mmCIF file of C-alpha atoms and ligand atoms in Angstrom:
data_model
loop_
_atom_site.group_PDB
_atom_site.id
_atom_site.type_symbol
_atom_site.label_atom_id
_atom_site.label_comp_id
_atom_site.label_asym_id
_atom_site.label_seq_id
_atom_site.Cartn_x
_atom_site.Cartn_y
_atom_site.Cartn_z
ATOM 1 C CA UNK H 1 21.006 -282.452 -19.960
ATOM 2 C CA UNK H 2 18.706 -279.979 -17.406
ATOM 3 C CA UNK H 3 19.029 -276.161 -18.376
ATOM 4 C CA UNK H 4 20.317 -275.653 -15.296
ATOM 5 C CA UNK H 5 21.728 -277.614 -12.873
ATOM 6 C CA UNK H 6 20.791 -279.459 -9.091
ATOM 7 C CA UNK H 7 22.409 -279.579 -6.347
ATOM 8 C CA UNK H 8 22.345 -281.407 -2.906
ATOM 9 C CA UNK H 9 23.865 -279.538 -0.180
ATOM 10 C CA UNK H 10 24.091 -282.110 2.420
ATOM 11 C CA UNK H 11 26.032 -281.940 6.111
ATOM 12 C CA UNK H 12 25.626 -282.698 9.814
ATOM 13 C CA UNK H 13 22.868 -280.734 11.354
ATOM 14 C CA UNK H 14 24.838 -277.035 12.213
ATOM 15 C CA UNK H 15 27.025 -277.486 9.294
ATOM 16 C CA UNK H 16 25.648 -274.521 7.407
ATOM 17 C CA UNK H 17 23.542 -275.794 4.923
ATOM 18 C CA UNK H 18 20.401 -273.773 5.326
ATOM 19 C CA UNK H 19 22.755 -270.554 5.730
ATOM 20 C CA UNK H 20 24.521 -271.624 2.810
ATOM 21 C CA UNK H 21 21.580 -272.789 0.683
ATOM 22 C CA UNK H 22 20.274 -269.187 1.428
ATOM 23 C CA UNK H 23 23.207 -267.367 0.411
ATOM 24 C CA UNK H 24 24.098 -269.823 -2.772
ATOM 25 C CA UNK H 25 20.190 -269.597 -4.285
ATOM 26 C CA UNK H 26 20.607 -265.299 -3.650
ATOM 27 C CA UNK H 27 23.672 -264.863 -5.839
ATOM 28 C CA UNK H 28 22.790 -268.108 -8.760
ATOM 29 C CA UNK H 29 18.731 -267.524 -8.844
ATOM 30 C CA UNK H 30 18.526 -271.193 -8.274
ATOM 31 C CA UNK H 31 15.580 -272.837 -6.032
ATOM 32 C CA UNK H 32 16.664 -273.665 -2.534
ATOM 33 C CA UNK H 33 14.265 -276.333 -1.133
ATOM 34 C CA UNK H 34 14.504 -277.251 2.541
ATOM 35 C CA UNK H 35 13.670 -280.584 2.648
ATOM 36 C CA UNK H 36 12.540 -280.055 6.326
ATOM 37 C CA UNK H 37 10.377 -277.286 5.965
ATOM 38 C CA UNK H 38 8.972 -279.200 3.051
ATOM 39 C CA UNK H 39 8.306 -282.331 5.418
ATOM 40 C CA UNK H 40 6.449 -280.068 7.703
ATOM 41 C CA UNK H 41 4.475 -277.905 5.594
ATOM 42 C CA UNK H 42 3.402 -280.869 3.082
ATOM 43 C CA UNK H 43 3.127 -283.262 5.724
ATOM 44 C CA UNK H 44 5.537 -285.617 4.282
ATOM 45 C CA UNK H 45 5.963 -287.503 7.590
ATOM 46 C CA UNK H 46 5.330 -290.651 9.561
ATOM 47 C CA UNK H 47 4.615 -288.850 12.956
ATOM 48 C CA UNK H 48 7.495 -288.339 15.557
ATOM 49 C CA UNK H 49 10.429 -289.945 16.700
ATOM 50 C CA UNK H 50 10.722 -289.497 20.245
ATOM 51 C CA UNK H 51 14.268 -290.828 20.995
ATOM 52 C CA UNK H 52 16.023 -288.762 18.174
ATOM 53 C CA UNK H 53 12.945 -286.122 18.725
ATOM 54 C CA UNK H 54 12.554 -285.093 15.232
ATOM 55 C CA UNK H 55 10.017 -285.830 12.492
ATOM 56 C CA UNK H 56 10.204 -289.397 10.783
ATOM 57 C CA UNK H 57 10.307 -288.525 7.267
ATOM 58 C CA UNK H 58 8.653 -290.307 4.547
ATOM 59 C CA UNK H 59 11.232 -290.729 2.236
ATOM 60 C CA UNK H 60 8.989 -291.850 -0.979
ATOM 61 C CA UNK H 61 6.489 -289.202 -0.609
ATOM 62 C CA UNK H 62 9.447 -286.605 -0.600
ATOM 63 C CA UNK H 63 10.389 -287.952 -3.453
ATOM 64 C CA UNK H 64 7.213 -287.922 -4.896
ATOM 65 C CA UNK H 65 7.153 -284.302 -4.343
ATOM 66 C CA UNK H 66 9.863 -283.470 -5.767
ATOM 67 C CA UNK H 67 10.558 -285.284 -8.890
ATOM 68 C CA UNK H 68 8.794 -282.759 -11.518
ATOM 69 C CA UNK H 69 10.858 -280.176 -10.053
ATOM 70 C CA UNK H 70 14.106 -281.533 -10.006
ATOM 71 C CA UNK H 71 13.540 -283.317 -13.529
ATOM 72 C CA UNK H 72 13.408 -279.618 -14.739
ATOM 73 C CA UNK H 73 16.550 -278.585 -12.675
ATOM 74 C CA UNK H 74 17.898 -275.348 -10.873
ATOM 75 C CA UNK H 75 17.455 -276.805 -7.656
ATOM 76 C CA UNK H 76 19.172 -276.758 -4.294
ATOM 77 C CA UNK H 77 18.427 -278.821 -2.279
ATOM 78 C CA UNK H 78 19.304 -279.178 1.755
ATOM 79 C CA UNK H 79 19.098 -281.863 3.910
ATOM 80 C CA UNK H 80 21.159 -283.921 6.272
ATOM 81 C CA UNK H 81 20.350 -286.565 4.617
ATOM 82 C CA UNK H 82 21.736 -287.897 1.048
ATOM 83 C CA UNK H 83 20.977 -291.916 0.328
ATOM 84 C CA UNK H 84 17.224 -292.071 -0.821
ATOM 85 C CA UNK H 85 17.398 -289.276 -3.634
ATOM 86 C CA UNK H 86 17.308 -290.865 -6.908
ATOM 87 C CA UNK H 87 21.058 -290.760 -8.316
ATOM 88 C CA UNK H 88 20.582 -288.832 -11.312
ATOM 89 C CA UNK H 89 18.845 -285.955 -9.385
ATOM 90 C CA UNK H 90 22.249 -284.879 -8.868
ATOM 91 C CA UNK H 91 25.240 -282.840 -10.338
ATOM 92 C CA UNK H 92 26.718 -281.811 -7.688
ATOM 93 C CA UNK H 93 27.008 -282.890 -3.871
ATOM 94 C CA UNK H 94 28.508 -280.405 -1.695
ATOM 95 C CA UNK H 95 28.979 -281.770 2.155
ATOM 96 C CA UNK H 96 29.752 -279.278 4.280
ATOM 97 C CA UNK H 97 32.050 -279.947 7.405
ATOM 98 C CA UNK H 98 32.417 -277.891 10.936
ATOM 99 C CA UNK H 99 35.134 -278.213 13.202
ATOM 100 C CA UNK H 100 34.162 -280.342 16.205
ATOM 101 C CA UNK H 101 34.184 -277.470 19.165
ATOM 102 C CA UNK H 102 32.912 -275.115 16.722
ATOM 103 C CA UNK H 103 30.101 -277.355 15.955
ATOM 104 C CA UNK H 104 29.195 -278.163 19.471
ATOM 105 C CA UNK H 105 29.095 -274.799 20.594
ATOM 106 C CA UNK H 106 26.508 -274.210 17.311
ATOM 107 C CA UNK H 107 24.220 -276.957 18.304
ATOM 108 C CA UNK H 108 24.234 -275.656 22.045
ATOM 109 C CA UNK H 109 23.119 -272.650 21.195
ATOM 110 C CA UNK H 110 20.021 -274.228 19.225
ATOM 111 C CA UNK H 111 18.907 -275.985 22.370
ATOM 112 C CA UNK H 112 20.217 -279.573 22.045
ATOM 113 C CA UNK H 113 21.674 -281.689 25.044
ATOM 114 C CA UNK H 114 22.374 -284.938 25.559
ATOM 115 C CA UNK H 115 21.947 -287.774 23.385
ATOM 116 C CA UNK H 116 20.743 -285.296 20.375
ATOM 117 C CA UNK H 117 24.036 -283.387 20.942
ATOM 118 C CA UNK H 118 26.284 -285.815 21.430
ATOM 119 C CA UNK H 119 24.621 -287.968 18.326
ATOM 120 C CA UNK H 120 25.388 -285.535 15.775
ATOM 121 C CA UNK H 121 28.799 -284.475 17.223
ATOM 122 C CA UNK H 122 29.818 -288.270 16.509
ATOM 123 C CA UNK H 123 28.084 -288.035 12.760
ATOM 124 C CA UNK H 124 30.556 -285.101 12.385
ATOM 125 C CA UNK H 125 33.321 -286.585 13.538
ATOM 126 C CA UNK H 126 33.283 -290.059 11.753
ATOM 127 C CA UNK H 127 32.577 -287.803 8.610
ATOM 128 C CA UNK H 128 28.746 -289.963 8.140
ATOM 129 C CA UNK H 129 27.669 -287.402 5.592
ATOM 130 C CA UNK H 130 30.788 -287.754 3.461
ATOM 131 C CA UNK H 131 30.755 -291.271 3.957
ATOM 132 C CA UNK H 132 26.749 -291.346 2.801
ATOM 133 C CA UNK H 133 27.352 -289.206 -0.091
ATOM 134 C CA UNK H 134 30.408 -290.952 -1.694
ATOM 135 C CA UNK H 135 28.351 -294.420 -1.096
ATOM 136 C CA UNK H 136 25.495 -292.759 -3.267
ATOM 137 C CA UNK H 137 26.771 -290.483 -6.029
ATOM 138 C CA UNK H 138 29.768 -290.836 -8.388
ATOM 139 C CA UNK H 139 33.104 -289.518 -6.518
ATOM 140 C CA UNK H 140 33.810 -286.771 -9.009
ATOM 141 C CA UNK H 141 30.817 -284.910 -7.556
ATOM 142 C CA UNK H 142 31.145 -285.146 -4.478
ATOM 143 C CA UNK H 143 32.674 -281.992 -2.785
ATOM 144 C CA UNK H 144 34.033 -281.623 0.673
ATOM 145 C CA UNK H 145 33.778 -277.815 1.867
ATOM 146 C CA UNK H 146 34.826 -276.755 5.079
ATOM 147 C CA UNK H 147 32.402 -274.579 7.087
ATOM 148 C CA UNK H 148 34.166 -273.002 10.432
ATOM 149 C CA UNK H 149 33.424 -269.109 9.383
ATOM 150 C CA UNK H 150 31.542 -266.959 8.025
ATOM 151 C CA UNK H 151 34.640 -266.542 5.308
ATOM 152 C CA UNK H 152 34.528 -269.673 4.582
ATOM 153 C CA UNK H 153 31.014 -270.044 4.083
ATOM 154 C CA UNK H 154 31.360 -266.785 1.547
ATOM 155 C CA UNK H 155 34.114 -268.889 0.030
ATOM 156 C CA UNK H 156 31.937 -271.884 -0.813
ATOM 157 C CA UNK H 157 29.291 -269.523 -2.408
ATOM 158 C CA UNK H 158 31.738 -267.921 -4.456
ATOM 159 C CA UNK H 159 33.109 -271.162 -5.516
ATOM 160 C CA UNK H 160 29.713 -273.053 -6.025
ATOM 161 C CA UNK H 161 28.263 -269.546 -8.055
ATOM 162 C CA UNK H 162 31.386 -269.965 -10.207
ATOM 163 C CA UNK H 163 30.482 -273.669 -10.934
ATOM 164 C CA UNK H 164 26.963 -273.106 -11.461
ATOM 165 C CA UNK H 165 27.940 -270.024 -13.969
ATOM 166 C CA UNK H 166 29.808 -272.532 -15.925
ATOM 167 C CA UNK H 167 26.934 -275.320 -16.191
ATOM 168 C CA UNK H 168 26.250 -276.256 -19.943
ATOM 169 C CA UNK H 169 29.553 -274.482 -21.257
ATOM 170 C CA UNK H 170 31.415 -277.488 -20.025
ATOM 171 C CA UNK H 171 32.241 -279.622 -23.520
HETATM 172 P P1 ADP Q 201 22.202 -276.412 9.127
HETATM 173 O O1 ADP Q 201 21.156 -275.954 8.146
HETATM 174 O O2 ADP Q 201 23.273 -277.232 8.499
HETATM 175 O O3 ADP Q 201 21.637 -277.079 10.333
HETATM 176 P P2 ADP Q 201 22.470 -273.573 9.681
HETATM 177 O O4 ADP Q 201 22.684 -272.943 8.354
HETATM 178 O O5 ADP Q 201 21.103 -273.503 10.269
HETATM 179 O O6 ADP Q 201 22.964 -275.104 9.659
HETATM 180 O O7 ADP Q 201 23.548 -272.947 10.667
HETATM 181 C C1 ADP Q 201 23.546 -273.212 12.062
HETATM 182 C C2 ADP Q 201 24.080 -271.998 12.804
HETATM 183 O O8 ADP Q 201 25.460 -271.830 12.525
HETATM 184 C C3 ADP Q 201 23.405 -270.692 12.405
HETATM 185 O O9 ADP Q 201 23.307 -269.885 13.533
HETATM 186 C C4 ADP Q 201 24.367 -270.099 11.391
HETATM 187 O O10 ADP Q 201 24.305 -268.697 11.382
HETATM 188 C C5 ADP Q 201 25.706 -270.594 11.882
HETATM 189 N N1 ADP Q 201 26.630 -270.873 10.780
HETATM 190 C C6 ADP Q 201 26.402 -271.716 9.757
HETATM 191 N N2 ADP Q 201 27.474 -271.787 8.938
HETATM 192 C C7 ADP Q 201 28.404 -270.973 9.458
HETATM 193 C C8 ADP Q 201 29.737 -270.629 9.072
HETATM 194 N N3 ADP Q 201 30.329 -271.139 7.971
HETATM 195 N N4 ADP Q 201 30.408 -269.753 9.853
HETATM 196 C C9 ADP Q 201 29.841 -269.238 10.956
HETATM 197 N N5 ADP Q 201 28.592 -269.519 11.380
HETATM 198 C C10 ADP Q 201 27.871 -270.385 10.643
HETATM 199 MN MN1 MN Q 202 19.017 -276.357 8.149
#
């Protein structure tokens, strides 16, 4: 078993997860790795994708990257994203979910219209990520957390801190 544990903090884009990554690697001291910074700044890409106007990921070479790192644990890692990750990376997946208005009004504000908008508003509301994540890791870590306000944000910290505090005490 890894000293300490990983997790994958996965969600629709404007779900939380880098704001909650953030928070969540303050208050446990764990690693949080954004796997889209990480595309960018290692160049872990296959150029650009003009339709969904966003990077195309390589999804072995991210992999590649990673795999010392997460074999040696204390990782977060966040991504909208969930299937390609090896399995046993994993101890915990936490998908966050946003109310549909609330959401919308979110991705507004970042600058996306049209297709790019109204693309991940769907994701959100035929619950994709949830979907993704209970297709690729065993149900009993997969964890739901809703992600309207900033109290409820606080409240997943507080509950995921709690969790990681009790890694490796569990019998
Ligand atoms: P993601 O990484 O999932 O795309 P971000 O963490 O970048 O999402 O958050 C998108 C925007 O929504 C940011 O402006 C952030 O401050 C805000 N936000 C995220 N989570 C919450 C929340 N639980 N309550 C209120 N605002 C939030
Ligand atoms: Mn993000």
């Amino acid at each position: 078993m890894r000293s300490k544990p990983n997790i994958l903090v996965t969600g629709t884009p404007g779900t939380g997860k880098t704001s909650t990554s953030e928070a969540l690697a303050e208050a446990t001291h764990l690693r949080h790795i954004n796997i889209g910074d990480l595309v960018k700044d290692k160049k872990l890409h296959d150029g650009w994708d003009d339709q969904l106007q966003c990077c195309i990921i390589n999804e072995d070479l991210v992999c590649d990257e990673l795999e010392d790192i997460m074999d040696e644990g204390g990782n977060i890692v966040d991504y909208h994203g969930c299937d390609f990750f090896p399995e046993r990376w994993f101890d915990r997946v936490v998908v966050l979910q946003t109310e549909n208005s609330i959401l919308y009004d979110r991705l507004s504000k970042r600058g996306y219209t049209g297709a790019k908008l109204t693309n991940n508003i769907e994701c959100e509301i035929f619950q994709e990520l949830l979907e993704e994540a209970k297709e690729s890791y065993r149900e009993e870590i997969v964890v739901a957390m809703k992600s309207d306000t900033v109290d409820d944000m606080n409240m997943n910290v507080t509950v995921i801190t709690e969790w990681v505090s009790s890694w490796g005490s569990a019998t």
